mmCIF file of C-alpha atoms and ligand atoms in Angstrom:
data_model
loop_
_atom_site.group_PDB
_atom_site.id
_atom_site.type_symbol
_atom_site.label_atom_id
_atom_site.label_comp_id
_atom_site.label_asym_id
_atom_site.label_seq_id
_atom_site.Cartn_x
_atom_site.Cartn_y
_atom_site.Cartn_z
ATOM 1 C CA MET A 1131 111.385 -51.942 55.822
ATOM 2 C CA SER A 1132 112.759 -48.577 56.946
ATOM 3 C CA VAL A 1133 110.506 -46.583 58.932
ATOM 4 C CA ALA A 1134 111.186 -42.542 57.950
ATOM 5 C CA THR A 1135 111.693 -40.486 61.517
ATOM 6 C CA ILE A 1136 110.617 -37.168 62.604
ATOM 7 C CA THR A 1137 112.990 -34.743 64.226
ATOM 8 C CA LEU A 1138 111.126 -32.862 67.083
ATOM 9 C CA ASN A 1139 111.922 -29.391 67.808
ATOM 10 C CA ASN A 1140 113.986 -30.253 70.721
ATOM 11 C CA GLY A 1141 116.302 -32.428 68.691
ATOM 12 C CA VAL A 1142 114.775 -35.770 69.158
ATOM 13 C CA GLU A 1143 113.925 -38.439 67.284
ATOM 14 C CA ILE A 1144 110.898 -40.404 66.754
ATOM 15 C CA PRO A 1145 109.783 -42.827 64.498
ATOM 16 C CA GLN A 1146 106.975 -41.648 62.033
ATOM 17 C CA LEU A 1147 104.971 -45.101 62.049
ATOM 18 C CA GLY A 1148 104.173 -46.284 65.611
ATOM 19 C CA PHE A 1149 101.720 -49.152 67.539
ATOM 20 C CA GLY A 1150 98.766 -47.606 69.549
ATOM 21 C CA VAL A 1151 97.466 -49.620 72.351
ATOM 22 C CA PHE A 1152 94.223 -48.078 72.906
ATOM 23 C CA GLN A 1153 91.468 -50.740 74.001
ATOM 24 C CA ILE A 1154 94.228 -53.637 74.362
ATOM 25 C CA LYS A 1155 93.148 -54.860 77.481
ATOM 26 C CA PRO A 1156 96.352 -55.423 80.076
ATOM 27 C CA GLN A 1157 96.239 -59.236 79.368
ATOM 28 C CA ASP A 1158 96.446 -58.936 75.419
ATOM 29 C CA THR A 1159 98.678 -56.445 75.773
ATOM 30 C CA VAL A 1160 102.457 -58.328 75.666
ATOM 31 C CA GLN A 1161 101.177 -60.419 72.886
ATOM 32 C CA ALA A 1162 99.883 -57.447 70.952
ATOM 33 C CA VAL A 1163 103.239 -55.202 71.396
ATOM 34 C CA THR A 1164 105.447 -58.749 71.092
ATOM 35 C CA THR A 1165 104.051 -58.561 67.704
ATOM 36 C CA ALA A 1166 103.985 -55.251 66.649
ATOM 37 C CA LEU A 1167 108.068 -55.227 68.168
ATOM 38 C CA GLU A 1168 108.685 -58.721 65.962
ATOM 39 C CA THR A 1169 106.899 -56.947 62.995
ATOM 40 C CA GLY A 1170 109.332 -53.924 63.340
ATOM 41 C CA TYR A 1171 107.798 -51.246 65.170
ATOM 42 C CA ARG A 1172 109.606 -49.380 67.073
ATOM 43 C CA HIS A 1173 107.774 -47.080 68.541
ATOM 44 C CA ILE A 1174 104.353 -47.440 71.226
ATOM 45 C CA ASP A 1175 101.862 -44.977 71.895
ATOM 46 C CA THR A 1176 100.188 -45.725 75.510
ATOM 47 C CA ALA A 1177 98.700 -44.094 78.555
ATOM 48 C CA GLU A 1178 97.676 -44.140 81.786
ATOM 49 C CA MET A 1179 94.260 -43.748 81.049
ATOM 50 C CA TYR A 1180 94.618 -47.393 78.803
ATOM 51 C CA GLY A 1181 95.457 -49.259 82.091
ATOM 52 C CA ASN A 1182 98.154 -51.336 80.274
ATOM 53 C CA GLU A 1183 101.139 -49.340 80.447
ATOM 54 C CA ARG A 1184 102.881 -52.095 82.929
ATOM 55 C CA GLU A 1185 102.209 -54.717 80.098
ATOM 56 C CA VAL A 1186 104.064 -52.159 77.316
ATOM 57 C CA GLY A 1187 106.996 -52.127 79.884
ATOM 58 C CA GLU A 1188 106.845 -56.259 80.596
ATOM 59 C CA ALA A 1189 106.723 -56.395 76.739
ATOM 60 C CA ILE A 1190 109.731 -54.675 75.538
ATOM 61 C CA ARG A 1191 111.964 -56.080 78.332
ATOM 62 C CA LYS A 1192 111.327 -59.514 77.162
ATOM 63 C CA SER A 1193 111.834 -58.718 73.379
ATOM 64 C CA GLY A 1194 115.469 -58.763 73.923
ATOM 65 C CA LEU A 1195 115.701 -55.222 72.371
ATOM 66 C CA ASP A 1196 117.982 -52.527 73.908
ATOM 67 C CA PRO A 1197 115.181 -50.517 75.264
ATOM 68 C CA ALA A 1198 116.862 -47.399 73.732
ATOM 69 C CA GLU A 1199 115.642 -48.583 70.560
ATOM 70 C CA VAL A 1200 112.337 -48.425 71.292
ATOM 71 C CA PHE A 1201 110.454 -44.936 71.638
ATOM 72 C CA VAL A 1202 107.708 -45.018 74.333
ATOM 73 C CA THR A 1203 105.359 -42.035 74.618
ATOM 74 C CA SER A 1204 102.689 -41.993 77.399
ATOM 75 C CA LYS A 1205 99.901 -39.442 78.871
ATOM 76 C CA LEU A 1206 98.979 -37.623 81.913
ATOM 77 C CA ASN A 1207 95.852 -38.973 82.950
ATOM 78 C CA ASN A 1208 92.622 -36.590 83.688
ATOM 79 C CA GLY A 1209 92.723 -36.585 87.221
ATOM 80 C CA PHE A 1210 96.137 -35.259 87.629
ATOM 81 C CA GLN A 1211 96.338 -31.417 86.446
ATOM 82 C CA THR A 1212 97.641 -30.226 89.426
ATOM 83 C CA TYR A 1213 101.207 -29.556 89.757
ATOM 84 C CA ASP A 1214 102.189 -32.354 92.326
ATOM 85 C CA ASP A 1215 99.455 -34.690 91.148
ATOM 86 C CA ALA A 1216 101.339 -34.322 87.485
ATOM 87 C CA ALA A 1217 104.689 -34.529 88.613
ATOM 88 C CA ARG A 1218 103.646 -37.816 90.888
ATOM 89 C CA ALA A 1219 101.800 -39.349 87.775
ATOM 90 C CA LEU A 1220 104.868 -38.988 85.563
ATOM 91 C CA ASP A 1221 106.875 -40.804 88.299
ATOM 92 C CA GLY A 1222 103.884 -43.016 88.578
ATOM 93 C CA THR A 1223 104.298 -44.042 84.777
ATOM 94 C CA LEU A 1224 108.142 -44.439 85.135
ATOM 95 C CA ASP A 1225 107.769 -46.818 87.361
ATOM 96 C CA ALA A 1226 104.516 -48.868 85.596
ATOM 97 C CA LEU A 1227 106.756 -48.858 82.614
ATOM 98 C CA GLY A 1228 109.807 -50.134 84.358
ATOM 99 C CA VAL A 1229 112.095 -47.090 82.992
ATOM 100 C CA GLU A 1230 114.105 -44.359 84.403
ATOM 101 C CA ARG A 1231 113.383 -42.204 81.450
ATOM 102 C CA LEU A 1232 110.822 -41.874 79.331
ATOM 103 C CA ASP A 1233 110.550 -40.943 75.547
ATOM 104 C CA LEU A 1234 107.556 -38.366 75.269
ATOM 105 C CA PHE A 1235 104.989 -37.423 78.062
ATOM 106 C CA LEU A 1236 101.796 -35.577 76.908
ATOM 107 C CA ILE A 1237 99.075 -33.690 78.568
ATOM 108 C CA HIS A 1238 96.093 -36.112 77.428
ATOM 109 C CA TRP A 1239 93.538 -33.784 77.299
ATOM 110 C CA PRO A 1240 93.256 -29.388 78.052
ATOM 111 C CA LEU A 1241 90.394 -30.027 79.965
ATOM 112 C CA ALA A 1242 90.602 -26.228 79.926
ATOM 113 C CA THR A 1243 86.628 -25.736 81.188
ATOM 114 C CA VAL A 1244 87.626 -28.042 84.817
ATOM 115 C CA ARG A 1245 91.616 -27.358 85.252
ATOM 116 C CA ASP A 1246 94.389 -25.426 84.480
ATOM 117 C CA PHE A 1247 96.461 -27.055 82.146
ATOM 118 C CA THR A 1248 99.638 -24.452 82.342
ATOM 119 C CA GLU A 1249 100.099 -25.972 86.161
ATOM 120 C CA ALA A 1250 100.186 -29.663 85.169
ATOM 121 C CA TRP A 1251 102.769 -28.466 82.129
ATOM 122 C CA LYS A 1252 105.164 -26.714 84.973
ATOM 123 C CA ALA A 1253 105.287 -30.192 86.268
ATOM 124 C CA LEU A 1254 106.156 -31.666 82.858
ATOM 125 C CA GLU A 1255 108.948 -29.122 82.097
ATOM 126 C CA GLN A 1256 110.550 -29.593 85.587
ATOM 127 C CA GLY A 1257 110.695 -33.898 84.809
ATOM 128 C CA TYR A 1258 112.055 -32.524 81.396
ATOM 129 C CA ARG A 1259 114.747 -30.705 83.425
ATOM 130 C CA ASP A 1260 115.436 -33.399 85.673
ATOM 131 C CA GLY A 1261 115.763 -35.773 83.041
ATOM 132 C CA LYS A 1262 113.158 -37.957 83.556
ATOM 133 C CA VAL A 1263 111.440 -37.385 79.917
ATOM 134 C CA ARG A 1264 113.111 -36.681 76.601
ATOM 135 C CA ALA A 1265 110.273 -34.711 75.515
ATOM 136 C CA ILE A 1266 107.045 -32.853 76.101
ATOM 137 C CA GLY A 1267 103.967 -32.421 74.534
ATOM 138 C CA VAL A 1268 100.175 -31.711 74.591
ATOM 139 C CA SER A 1269 97.338 -33.893 73.430
ATOM 140 C CA ASN A 1270 93.651 -32.518 71.892
ATOM 141 C CA PHE A 1271 94.724 -29.136 72.146
ATOM 142 C CA GLN A 1272 93.079 -26.811 70.092
ATOM 143 C CA VAL A 1273 94.631 -23.306 68.816
ATOM 144 C CA HIS A 1274 93.752 -21.366 71.860
ATOM 145 C CA HIS A 1275 95.019 -23.719 74.104
ATOM 146 C CA LEU A 1276 98.422 -23.805 72.502
ATOM 147 C CA ASN A 1277 98.439 -19.748 72.312
ATOM 148 C CA ARG A 1278 97.910 -19.788 76.230
ATOM 149 C CA LEU A 1279 100.307 -22.530 76.780
ATOM 150 C CA LEU A 1280 102.876 -20.994 74.444
ATOM 151 C CA ALA A 1281 102.449 -17.361 76.279
ATOM 152 C CA GLU A 1282 102.411 -18.592 79.530
ATOM 153 C CA THR A 1283 104.831 -21.203 80.027
ATOM 154 C CA THR A 1284 108.688 -21.960 78.696
ATOM 155 C CA VAL A 1285 109.197 -24.914 77.017
ATOM 156 C CA LYS A 1286 107.390 -25.417 73.637
ATOM 157 C CA PRO A 1287 105.585 -28.659 73.284
ATOM 158 C CA VAL A 1288 107.291 -31.316 70.857
ATOM 159 C CA VAL A 1289 103.946 -32.593 69.583
ATOM 160 C CA ASN A 1290 100.303 -32.319 69.312
ATOM 161 C CA GLN A 1291 98.140 -35.542 69.449
ATOM 162 C CA ILE A 1292 94.992 -34.741 67.741
ATOM 163 C CA GLU A 1293 92.048 -36.679 66.323
ATOM 164 C CA LEU A 1294 92.834 -36.945 62.453
ATOM 165 C CA HIS A 1295 91.932 -38.938 59.634
ATOM 166 C CA PRO A 1296 90.228 -38.465 56.083
ATOM 167 C CA TYR A 1297 87.282 -37.653 57.519
ATOM 168 C CA LEU A 1298 88.696 -34.966 59.971
ATOM 169 C CA THR A 1299 91.994 -33.083 58.511
ATOM 170 C CA GLN A 1300 92.020 -30.443 60.911
ATOM 171 C CA PRO A 1301 93.700 -27.947 58.208
ATOM 172 C CA GLN A 1302 94.044 -25.326 61.214
ATOM 173 C CA LEU A 1303 95.922 -27.163 63.801
ATOM 174 C CA ARG A 1304 98.105 -28.754 60.792
ATOM 175 C CA ALA A 1305 98.932 -25.154 59.731
ATOM 176 C CA TYR A 1306 99.603 -23.923 63.793
ATOM 177 C CA GLY A 1307 101.776 -27.136 64.039
ATOM 178 C CA ALA A 1308 103.975 -25.945 61.005
ATOM 179 C CA ASP A 1309 104.058 -22.500 61.604
ATOM 180 C CA HIS A 1310 105.294 -22.856 65.421
ATOM 181 C CA ASP A 1311 107.383 -26.156 64.665
ATOM 182 C CA ILE A 1312 104.989 -28.486 66.848
ATOM 183 C CA ALA A 1313 104.567 -31.780 65.004
ATOM 184 C CA ILE A 1314 101.342 -33.208 64.239
ATOM 185 C CA GLU A 1315 100.611 -36.882 65.713
ATOM 186 C CA ALA A 1316 97.148 -38.496 64.036
ATOM 187 C CA TRP A 1317 95.214 -40.047 66.566
ATOM 188 C CA SER A 1318 92.445 -42.681 65.563
ATOM 189 C CA PRO A 1319 94.181 -42.912 61.932
ATOM 190 C CA ILE A 1320 91.881 -44.718 59.813
ATOM 191 C CA ALA A 1321 89.061 -43.754 62.347
ATOM 192 C CA GLN A 1322 88.859 -46.943 64.029
ATOM 193 C CA GLY A 1323 88.153 -48.285 60.523
ATOM 194 C CA GLY A 1324 85.521 -45.895 59.845
ATOM 195 C CA VAL A 1325 86.640 -44.509 56.361
ATOM 196 C CA LEU A 1326 88.287 -47.804 54.988
ATOM 197 C CA GLU A 1327 85.063 -48.536 52.900
ATOM 198 C CA ASP A 1328 84.907 -44.833 51.117
ATOM 199 C CA PRO A 1329 85.006 -45.483 47.474
ATOM 200 C CA THR A 1330 87.757 -42.788 46.748
ATOM 201 C CA ILE A 1331 89.938 -44.758 49.199
ATOM 202 C CA THR A 1332 89.017 -47.811 47.859
ATOM 203 C CA ALA A 1333 89.768 -47.032 44.390
ATOM 204 C CA ILE A 1334 93.380 -45.721 44.910
ATOM 205 C CA ALA A 1335 93.883 -48.981 46.845
ATOM 206 C CA GLU A 1336 92.869 -51.068 44.076
ATOM 207 C CA ARG A 1337 94.974 -49.091 41.506
ATOM 208 C CA VAL A 1338 98.065 -49.065 43.798
ATOM 209 C CA GLY A 1339 97.531 -52.631 44.990
ATOM 210 C CA LYS A 1340 97.483 -51.771 48.714
ATOM 211 C CA SER A 1341 94.424 -52.185 51.218
ATOM 212 C CA PRO A 1342 92.418 -49.128 52.216
ATOM 213 C CA ALA A 1343 94.064 -49.218 55.697
ATOM 214 C CA GLN A 1344 98.003 -49.000 54.152
ATOM 215 C CA VAL A 1345 96.703 -46.098 51.732
ATOM 216 C CA VAL A 1346 95.166 -43.944 54.449
ATOM 217 C CA LEU A 1347 98.459 -44.728 56.467
ATOM 218 C CA ARG A 1348 100.435 -43.647 53.557
ATOM 219 C CA TRP A 1349 98.545 -40.575 52.893
ATOM 220 C CA HIS A 1350 99.356 -39.452 56.948
ATOM 221 C CA VAL A 1351 102.965 -40.189 56.549
ATOM 222 C CA GLN A 1352 103.029 -37.842 53.218
ATOM 223 C CA LEU A 1353 101.545 -35.201 54.886
ATOM 224 C CA GLY A 1354 104.023 -35.203 57.503
ATOM 225 C CA ASN A 1355 101.757 -36.618 60.422
ATOM 226 C CA ILE A 1356 103.111 -39.288 62.966
ATOM 227 C CA VAL A 1357 100.957 -42.296 63.430
ATOM 228 C CA PHE A 1358 100.200 -45.323 65.657
ATOM 229 C CA PRO A 1359 97.626 -47.536 64.199
ATOM 230 C CA LYS A 1360 96.042 -50.060 66.780
ATOM 231 C CA SER A 1361 95.135 -53.612 65.970
ATOM 232 C CA VAL A 1362 95.215 -56.993 67.853
ATOM 233 C CA THR A 1363 95.224 -58.988 64.714
ATOM 234 C CA PRO A 1364 98.486 -60.159 63.813
ATOM 235 C CA GLU A 1365 97.962 -59.643 59.960
ATOM 236 C CA ARG A 1366 96.579 -55.962 60.888
ATOM 237 C CA ILE A 1367 99.720 -55.589 62.667
ATOM 238 C CA ARG A 1368 102.062 -56.218 59.447
ATOM 239 C CA GLU A 1369 99.953 -54.756 57.093
ATOM 240 C CA ASN A 1370 100.124 -51.853 58.404
ATOM 241 C CA PHE A 1371 103.659 -51.718 58.914
ATOM 242 C CA GLU A 1372 104.021 -52.086 55.355
ATOM 243 C CA ILE A 1373 103.630 -48.334 54.036
ATOM 244 C CA PHE A 1374 107.084 -47.489 53.190
ATOM 245 C CA ASP A 1375 107.223 -49.448 49.933
ATOM 246 C CA PHE A 1376 104.829 -46.913 47.962
ATOM 247 C CA GLU A 1377 103.827 -43.444 47.141
ATOM 248 C CA LEU A 1378 100.688 -41.980 46.386
ATOM 249 C CA THR A 1379 100.101 -39.655 43.899
ATOM 250 C CA ASP A 1380 100.088 -35.551 44.977
ATOM 251 C CA ALA A 1381 96.133 -36.004 43.158
ATOM 252 C CA ASP A 1382 95.601 -39.144 45.357
ATOM 253 C CA VAL A 1383 96.925 -37.161 48.660
ATOM 254 C CA THR A 1384 94.625 -34.179 47.331
ATOM 255 C CA SER A 1385 91.251 -36.118 46.582
ATOM 256 C CA ILE A 1386 91.218 -38.075 49.960
ATOM 257 C CA SER A 1387 92.333 -34.828 52.155
ATOM 258 C CA ALA A 1388 89.201 -33.516 50.009
ATOM 259 C CA LEU A 1389 87.225 -35.919 52.043
ATOM 260 C CA ASN A 1390 87.105 -34.135 54.964
ATOM 261 C CA LYS A 1391 83.771 -33.490 56.747
ATOM 262 C CA ASP A 1392 85.260 -32.403 60.554
ATOM 263 C CA GLU A 1393 83.641 -35.214 61.693
ATOM 264 C CA ARG A 1394 84.875 -36.753 65.048
ATOM 265 C CA THR A 1395 84.684 -39.969 66.181
ATOM 266 C CA GLY A 1396 85.845 -39.307 69.810
ATOM 267 C CA PRO A 1397 85.062 -36.368 72.028
ATOM 268 C CA ASP A 1398 85.460 -32.540 71.396
ATOM 269 C CA PRO A 1399 88.441 -31.066 73.095
ATOM 270 C CA ASP A 1400 86.576 -27.615 73.848
ATOM 271 C CA THR A 1401 83.545 -29.421 75.851
ATOM 272 C CA PHE A 1402 85.381 -32.769 76.991
ATOM 273 C CA ALA A 1403 85.611 -32.240 80.608
ATOM 274 C CA TYR A 1404 85.847 -35.812 82.251
ATOM 275 C CA VAL A 1405 87.674 -36.337 85.198
ATOM 276 C CA PRO A 1406 87.902 -39.481 86.858
ATOM 277 C CA ARG A 1407 87.819 -38.402 90.669
HETATM 278 N N1 NDP B 1861 95.665 -38.654 72.494
HETATM 279 C C1 NDP B 1861 94.093 -39.269 72.431
HETATM 280 O O1 NDP B 1861 93.332 -38.695 73.186
HETATM 281 C C2 NDP B 1861 93.842 -40.586 71.834
HETATM 282 C C3 NDP B 1861 95.116 -40.921 71.460
HETATM 283 N N2 NDP B 1861 94.598 -42.124 70.912
HETATM 284 C C4 NDP B 1861 96.032 -43.312 70.026
HETATM 285 O O2 NDP B 1861 95.734 -43.487 68.541
HETATM 286 C C5 NDP B 1861 96.038 -44.884 68.530
HETATM 287 C C6 NDP B 1861 95.257 -45.158 67.523
HETATM 288 O O3 NDP B 1861 93.667 -45.235 67.621
HETATM 289 P P1 NDP B 1861 92.696 -46.142 67.785
HETATM 290 O O4 NDP B 1861 91.183 -45.261 68.294
HETATM 291 O O5 NDP B 1861 92.972 -46.966 68.402
HETATM 292 O O6 NDP B 1861 91.834 -46.443 66.051
HETATM 293 P P2 NDP B 1861 92.851 -46.465 64.835
HETATM 294 O O7 NDP B 1861 92.224 -45.713 63.686
HETATM 295 O O8 NDP B 1861 93.875 -46.890 65.070
HETATM 296 O O9 NDP B 1861 91.770 -47.766 64.380
HETATM 297 C C7 NDP B 1861 91.791 -49.387 65.148
HETATM 298 C C8 NDP B 1861 90.507 -50.358 64.804
HETATM 299 O O10 NDP B 1861 90.815 -50.654 63.360
HETATM 300 C C9 NDP B 1861 90.752 -51.710 63.041
HETATM 301 N N3 NDP B 1861 92.124 -52.188 62.424
HETATM 302 C C10 NDP B 1861 93.131 -51.775 62.488
HETATM 303 N N4 NDP B 1861 94.138 -51.884 61.599
HETATM 304 C C11 NDP B 1861 93.501 -52.165 60.388
HETATM 305 C C12 NDP B 1861 93.419 -52.890 59.014
HETATM 306 N N5 NDP B 1861 94.435 -53.004 58.835
HETATM 307 N N6 NDP B 1861 92.442 -52.970 58.545
HETATM 308 C C13 NDP B 1861 91.168 -52.911 59.046
HETATM 309 N N7 NDP B 1861 91.161 -52.948 60.307
HETATM 310 C C14 NDP B 1861 91.877 -52.288 60.779
HETATM 311 C C15 NDP B 1861 91.491 -52.297 64.672
HETATM 312 O O11 NDP B 1861 90.735 -54.104 64.642
HETATM 313 P P3 NDP B 1861 91.667 -54.797 65.462
HETATM 314 O O12 NDP B 1861 91.953 -53.980 66.906
HETATM 315 O O13 NDP B 1861 90.356 -56.029 65.809
HETATM 316 O O14 NDP B 1861 92.211 -55.335 64.401
HETATM 317 C C16 NDP B 1861 90.688 -51.247 65.574
HETATM 318 O O15 NDP B 1861 89.299 -51.421 65.461
HETATM 319 C C17 NDP B 1861 95.515 -45.215 69.719
HETATM 320 O O16 NDP B 1861 95.688 -46.842 70.182
HETATM 321 C C18 NDP B 1861 95.817 -44.415 70.890
HETATM 322 O O17 NDP B 1861 97.182 -44.961 70.810
HETATM 323 C C19 NDP B 1861 93.656 -43.157 70.224
HETATM 324 C C20 NDP B 1861 92.602 -41.860 70.969
HETATM 325 C C21 NDP B 1861 92.544 -40.882 71.386
HETATM 326 O O1 NHF B 1862 92.842 -41.760 74.486
HETATM 327 C C1 NHF B 1862 91.805 -41.986 74.170
HETATM 328 C C2 NHF B 1862 91.260 -42.954 73.772
HETATM 329 O O2 NHF B 1862 90.089 -42.740 73.221
HETATM 330 C C3 NHF B 1862 88.890 -42.083 73.913
HETATM 331 C C4 NHF B 1862 87.718 -41.773 73.221
HETATM 332 O O3 NHF B 1862 87.777 -41.520 72.139
HETATM 333 C C5 NHF B 1862 89.600 -40.815 74.558
HETATM 334 O O4 NHF B 1862 89.106 -40.459 75.452
HETATM 335 C C6 NHF B 1862 90.861 -40.980 75.114
HETATM 336 O O5 NHF B 1862 91.523 -39.541 75.288
#
């Protein structure tokens, strides 16, 4: 099955479907990532915060694949928002993954009430200019954070990675992304399982002969979102990959989008201020 790619605003290509490793214990990560790579995933989403960058790198090396074939994203943890700390954190991520160059590095949270994300961004810009990272982006940024970043810094983020699923469809941030050529990555794309029993979704799944998770992931793909569902269950890892052999109708897409209730499963970016030190 061939996974579509999205061309980011600096010309770098990213597979639209990847594999997320949040909440996969370090000791389980090599196995899960190995299963994902064997299934055909070529995009892994990790973060310093997840504590498993080292094992992601190990799984890629063990796979026998050319590492250049696997797109890897990591993220700047919340304690490292000064310029110097952010520069060191990027080096730390490269070291943990065992690579000289990372595909995509994101500011994990804006933390605008406690830190200045423009300082961290300038360190990411320098890492980009130095060739340590092929693309830089942000995560959990609201429109006002993006406006400030675009006004006060030089390199435009290639993505904004935000919580997005049928109960939180984020129309404003998606429109902003479309207007500014900032691709949207959807985290918790199946709301950690919370949307899979929705009757609208189960009815479509039954009609098209796919699982509710496949229908929701396909909805993301048809909207143009980049997704990386997490699973430690081999059958689900494979199931989540089988989404490029069917299509939803426009009416299906519209009815899933209409399920929006602005309901978050994770923290609110405007109030989240957790810094671990
Ligand atoms: N930037 C940010 O702030 C954030 C980024 N992320 C990123 O997004 C990724 C995905 O989000 P995540 O929060 O993990 O949640 P997901 O929406 O991907 O859901 C994962 C949960 O759903 C279950 N699951 C997976 N596939 C299926 C399926 N086919 N049928 C039924 N259940 C299924 C998994 O169970 P099991 O593993 O037991 O199979 C797990 O409990 C993360 O791994 C991370 O990379 C996530 C949160 C925040
Ligand atoms: O990436 C992440 C995983 O989920 C956590 C809780 O929702 C977030 O805090 C974090 O940003």
